[in-house]
Amino acid sequence: MDIKGKVFIVTGGASGLGEGTARMLADAGGQVVIADMQADKGEAVAREIGGAFVRCDVSSEADGQAVVAKAVSLGKFMGLVNCAGIAPAEKTVGKNGAHALATFTKTITVNLVGTFNMIRLAAEAMSRNEPEPTGERGVLISTASVAAYDGQIGQAAYSASKGGVVGMTLPIARDLARSGIRNMTIAPGIFGTPMLFGMPQEVQDALAAGVPFPSRLGTPQDYARLVRHIFENDMLNGEVIRLDGAIRLAPK
């Protein structure tokens, strides 16, 4: 798929991996709709890249519909990148007792239900596209995490939510194959994002040192480069790609 001239939605596009992706797509000639809860940041990024911003709770059907409607109004809507997510840390049984059920439920709702909500709404719109010369009508890319495989202490909710994203990657690709819509997932390792930068510096340094090669934090640009390759390589479908420098997370 040629990015130039196409319309893309990036959830979580106001910061981190989503912002890096939105900027890459705009630089490549795409029209970007940023969907995020952070209105000030989202509007600022949208202005800088010549895109549009829609305030969106990805787990809301009405919000998701509004974002897709905006994308369709701007041209040929061909791509969705799901980067919105939360990463709470809480043990199954901790000092204050059992894991809060509300925390677990919210994590699943945002990270898994929200991802599927945007996929289903975007795919419905894409299915009405005239196919490209390759036969495809759109590409969906979601964000899991290496925690889906190597969940650490305190990550039961987060790992479960990302494991769900991994688990639905292939069946969604199979569901949408007849419509010419591809579905892929990226599972990042230790990346320099606002969530990670909220940790103490010594923790950040230790995490970076634990990456076999390259021994550094991943960047939004690393993620965005893979997003671009997935869009442009039409044989990539129904798979999860670990983007992690060969790291395998220890229990803590």
Coordinates of C-alpha atoms in Angstrom, one line a residue:
M1 CA 0.0 0.0 0.0
D2 CA 1.2 3.5 -0.9
I3 CA 0.9 5.7 2.2
K4 CA 0.8 8.9 0.2
G5 CA -2.6 10.4 -0.2
K6 CA -4.3 7.9 2.1
V7 CA -6.1 8.6 5.4
F8 CA -5.0 6.9 8.7
I9 CA -6.3 6.8 12.2
V10 CA -3.7 6.6 15.1
T11 CA -5.2 6.0 18.5
G12 CA -3.0 7.2 21.3
G13 CA -1.5 9.5 18.7
A14 CA -0.9 12.5 21.1
S15 CA 2.3 11.0 22.6
G16 CA 4.7 8.1 22.7
L17 CA 4.5 5.4 20.0
G18 CA 1.3 6.9 18.6
E19 CA 2.8 10.3 18.1
G20 CA 5.9 8.9 16.4
T21 CA 3.7 6.9 14.1
A22 CA 1.4 9.9 13.3
R23 CA 4.5 12.0 12.4
M24 CA 5.9 9.2 10.2
L25 CA 2.6 8.8 8.3
A26 CA 2.3 12.6 7.8
D27 CA 6.0 12.8 6.6
A28 CA 5.2 10.0 4.1
G29 CA 2.3 12.0 2.6
G30 CA -0.6 10.5 4.6
Q31 CA -3.5 12.3 6.2
V32 CA -3.7 11.5 9.9
V33 CA -6.5 11.5 12.4
I34 CA -5.3 11.5 15.9
A35 CA -7.6 9.8 18.4
D36 CA -6.7 10.4 22.0
M37 CA -8.0 11.5 25.4
Q38 CA -5.3 14.1 25.7
A39 CA -7.0 17.0 23.9
D40 CA -4.3 19.7 24.3
K41 CA -1.4 17.4 23.2
G42 CA -3.5 15.8 20.5
E43 CA -4.6 19.1 19.0
A44 CA -1.0 20.4 19.1
V45 CA 0.4 17.4 17.3
A46 CA -2.4 17.4 14.7
R47 CA -1.7 21.1 13.9
E48 CA 2.0 20.4 13.5
I49 CA 1.5 17.5 11.1
G50 CA -1.5 19.0 9.2
G51 CA -3.8 16.3 10.5
A52 CA -7.0 16.2 12.5
F53 CA -7.8 15.5 16.2
V54 CA -10.8 13.8 17.6
R55 CA -11.1 13.3 21.4
C56 CA -11.7 9.5 21.8
D57 CA -12.2 6.9 24.5
V58 CA -11.3 3.9 22.4
S59 CA -13.7 1.7 24.4
S60 CA -16.7 3.9 23.6
E61 CA -18.7 2.9 20.5
A62 CA -19.9 6.5 19.9
D63 CA -16.3 7.9 20.2
G64 CA -15.0 5.3 17.8
Q65 CA -17.7 5.9 15.3
A66 CA -16.9 9.7 15.4
V67 CA -13.2 9.0 14.7
V68 CA -13.9 6.7 11.8
A69 CA -16.5 9.2 10.3
K70 CA -13.9 11.9 10.5
A71 CA -11.3 9.7 8.7
V72 CA -13.8 8.8 5.9
S73 CA -14.7 12.4 5.4
L74 CA -11.0 13.3 4.6
G75 CA -10.5 10.8 1.8
K76 CA -9.7 7.1 1.3
F77 CA -9.4 5.7 4.8
M78 CA -6.9 2.8 4.5
G79 CA -5.1 2.4 7.8
L80 CA -5.6 2.1 11.6
V81 CA -2.8 2.0 14.1
N82 CA -3.9 1.2 17.7
C83 CA -1.5 2.7 20.2
A84 CA -3.9 3.8 23.0
G85 CA -3.4 1.9 26.2
I86 CA -2.8 1.9 30.0
A87 CA -0.3 0.0 32.1
P88 CA -1.2 -0.3 35.8
A89 CA 0.9 -2.4 38.1
E90 CA -0.7 -4.4 40.9
K91 CA 0.0 -7.8 42.3
T92 CA -2.7 -10.5 42.4
V93 CA -2.4 -10.4 46.2
G94 CA -0.5 -7.4 47.6
K95 CA 0.1 -5.6 50.9
N96 CA -3.4 -4.2 50.8
G97 CA -5.1 -7.5 49.8
A98 CA -6.5 -8.8 46.6
H99 CA -5.9 -7.1 43.2
A100 CA -8.6 -4.5 42.7
L101 CA -11.2 -5.9 40.3
A102 CA -11.9 -2.4 39.0
T103 CA -8.2 -2.0 37.9
F104 CA -8.3 -5.3 36.1
T105 CA -11.6 -4.5 34.4
K106 CA -10.4 -1.1 33.3
T107 CA -7.2 -2.4 31.8
I108 CA -9.0 -5.1 29.8
T109 CA -11.6 -2.5 28.7
V110 CA -9.1 0.0 27.4
N111 CA -6.4 -2.2 26.0
L112 CA -8.4 -5.1 24.7
V113 CA -12.0 -4.1 24.2
G114 CA -10.9 -0.6 23.0
T115 CA -8.5 -2.2 20.5
F116 CA -11.2 -4.5 19.1
N117 CA -13.8 -1.6 19.1
M118 CA -11.6 0.4 16.8
I119 CA -10.7 -2.6 14.6
R120 CA -14.3 -3.5 14.0
L121 CA -15.4 0.0 13.2
A122 CA -12.4 0.7 11.0
A123 CA -12.7 -2.6 9.1
E124 CA -16.4 -1.9 8.4
A125 CA -15.5 1.4 6.8
M126 CA -12.6 0.0 4.9
S127 CA -14.7 -2.9 3.5
R128 CA -16.5 -0.3 1.4
N129 CA -13.2 1.0 -0.2
E130 CA -12.4 0.4 -3.9
P131 CA -9.5 -2.1 -3.7
E132 CA -6.0 -1.0 -4.4
P133 CA -4.1 -2.7 -7.3
T134 CA -2.9 -5.3 -4.8
G135 CA -6.6 -6.1 -4.0
E136 CA -6.4 -4.7 -0.5
R137 CA -8.9 -2.3 1.1
G138 CA -7.1 -1.5 4.3
V139 CA -4.5 -2.4 7.0
L140 CA -5.0 -2.7 10.7
I141 CA -2.1 -2.6 13.1
S142 CA -2.5 -3.1 16.9
T143 CA 0.0 -2.8 19.8
A144 CA 0.5 -5.7 22.2
S145 CA 3.7 -6.0 24.3
V146 CA 6.3 -8.6 25.2
A147 CA 4.4 -8.7 28.5
A148 CA 1.9 -10.8 26.6
Y149 CA 4.5 -13.6 26.7
D150 CA 6.9 -12.6 29.6
G151 CA 4.6 -10.9 32.0
Q152 CA 6.4 -9.7 35.1
I153 CA 5.3 -9.5 38.7
G154 CA 2.4 -7.0 39.0
Q155 CA 1.4 -7.3 35.4
A156 CA -1.5 -9.7 35.5
A157 CA -4.0 -7.2 34.2
Y158 CA -1.6 -5.7 31.6
S159 CA -0.4 -9.0 30.4
A160 CA -3.9 -10.4 30.1
S161 CA -5.0 -7.4 28.0
K162 CA -2.0 -7.7 25.7
G163 CA -2.3 -11.4 25.5
G164 CA -5.9 -10.9 24.2
V165 CA -4.6 -8.6 21.5
V166 CA -2.1 -11.3 20.4
G167 CA -4.8 -14.0 20.5
M168 CA -7.2 -12.2 18.2
T169 CA -4.7 -11.2 15.6
L170 CA -5.0 -14.3 13.4
P171 CA -8.8 -14.8 13.6
I172 CA -9.4 -11.2 12.7
A173 CA -7.0 -11.5 9.8
R174 CA -9.0 -14.6 8.7
D175 CA -12.3 -12.9 9.1
L176 CA -11.3 -9.9 7.0
A177 CA -9.3 -11.7 4.3
R178 CA -12.2 -11.9 1.9
S179 CA -12.5 -8.1 2.2
G180 CA -8.9 -7.5 1.4
I181 CA -8.1 -6.1 4.8
R182 CA -4.9 -7.1 6.6
N183 CA -4.5 -7.3 10.4
M184 CA -1.2 -7.3 12.2
T185 CA 0.1 -6.8 15.7
I186 CA 3.4 -5.4 17.0
A187 CA 4.7 -6.5 20.5
P188 CA 7.2 -3.8 21.6
G189 CA 9.8 -4.5 24.2
I190 CA 11.3 -1.8 26.5
F191 CA 10.5 1.5 24.8
G192 CA 11.1 5.1 25.8
T193 CA 7.5 6.3 26.2
P194 CA 5.7 8.5 28.7
M195 CA 4.7 5.4 30.6
L196 CA 8.3 4.3 31.0
F197 CA 9.6 7.8 31.7
G198 CA 7.4 7.9 34.7
M199 CA 9.6 5.3 36.3
P200 CA 12.8 6.1 38.4
Q201 CA 15.9 6.7 36.3
E202 CA 17.7 3.8 37.8
V203 CA 14.8 1.5 36.7
Q204 CA 15.0 2.9 33.2
D205 CA 18.7 2.4 33.0
A206 CA 18.4 -1.2 34.3
L207 CA 15.7 -2.0 31.7
A208 CA 17.8 -0.6 28.9
A209 CA 20.8 -2.6 30.0
G210 CA 18.8 -5.8 29.9
V211 CA 18.2 -5.6 26.2
P212 CA 20.7 -8.0 24.5
F213 CA 21.2 -5.9 21.3
P214 CA 20.9 -3.0 20.8
S215 CA 21.3 -2.4 24.5
R216 CA 19.0 0.7 24.6
L217 CA 15.5 1.7 25.0
G218 CA 13.4 1.4 21.8
T219 CA 12.1 4.7 20.3
P220 CA 8.8 5.8 18.8
Q221 CA 10.8 6.1 15.5
D222 CA 11.8 2.4 15.7
Y223 CA 8.1 1.5 16.1
A224 CA 7.0 3.8 13.3
R225 CA 9.5 2.3 10.9
L226 CA 8.0 -1.2 11.4
V227 CA 4.5 0.3 11.0
R228 CA 5.5 1.7 7.7
H229 CA 7.0 -1.6 6.5
I230 CA 3.8 -3.5 7.5
F231 CA 1.7 -1.0 5.5
E232 CA 4.0 -1.4 2.5
N233 CA 4.5 -5.2 2.5
D234 CA 1.2 -6.8 1.6
M235 CA 2.4 -10.3 2.6
L236 CA 2.4 -9.4 6.2
N237 CA -0.9 -10.5 7.6
G238 CA -2.2 -12.3 10.7
E239 CA 1.1 -12.2 12.6
V240 CA 2.6 -10.7 15.8
I241 CA 6.1 -9.2 15.4
R242 CA 8.2 -8.8 18.6
L243 CA 10.1 -5.5 18.4
D244 CA 12.3 -6.0 21.4
G245 CA 16.1 -6.4 20.7
A246 CA 15.8 -10.0 21.8
I247 CA 14.8 -9.3 25.3
R248 CA 13.0 -11.9 27.5
L249 CA 11.7 -10.3 30.6
A250 CA 12.6 -11.7 34.0
P251 CA 10.0 -12.0 36.8
K252 CA 10.9 -8.5 38.0

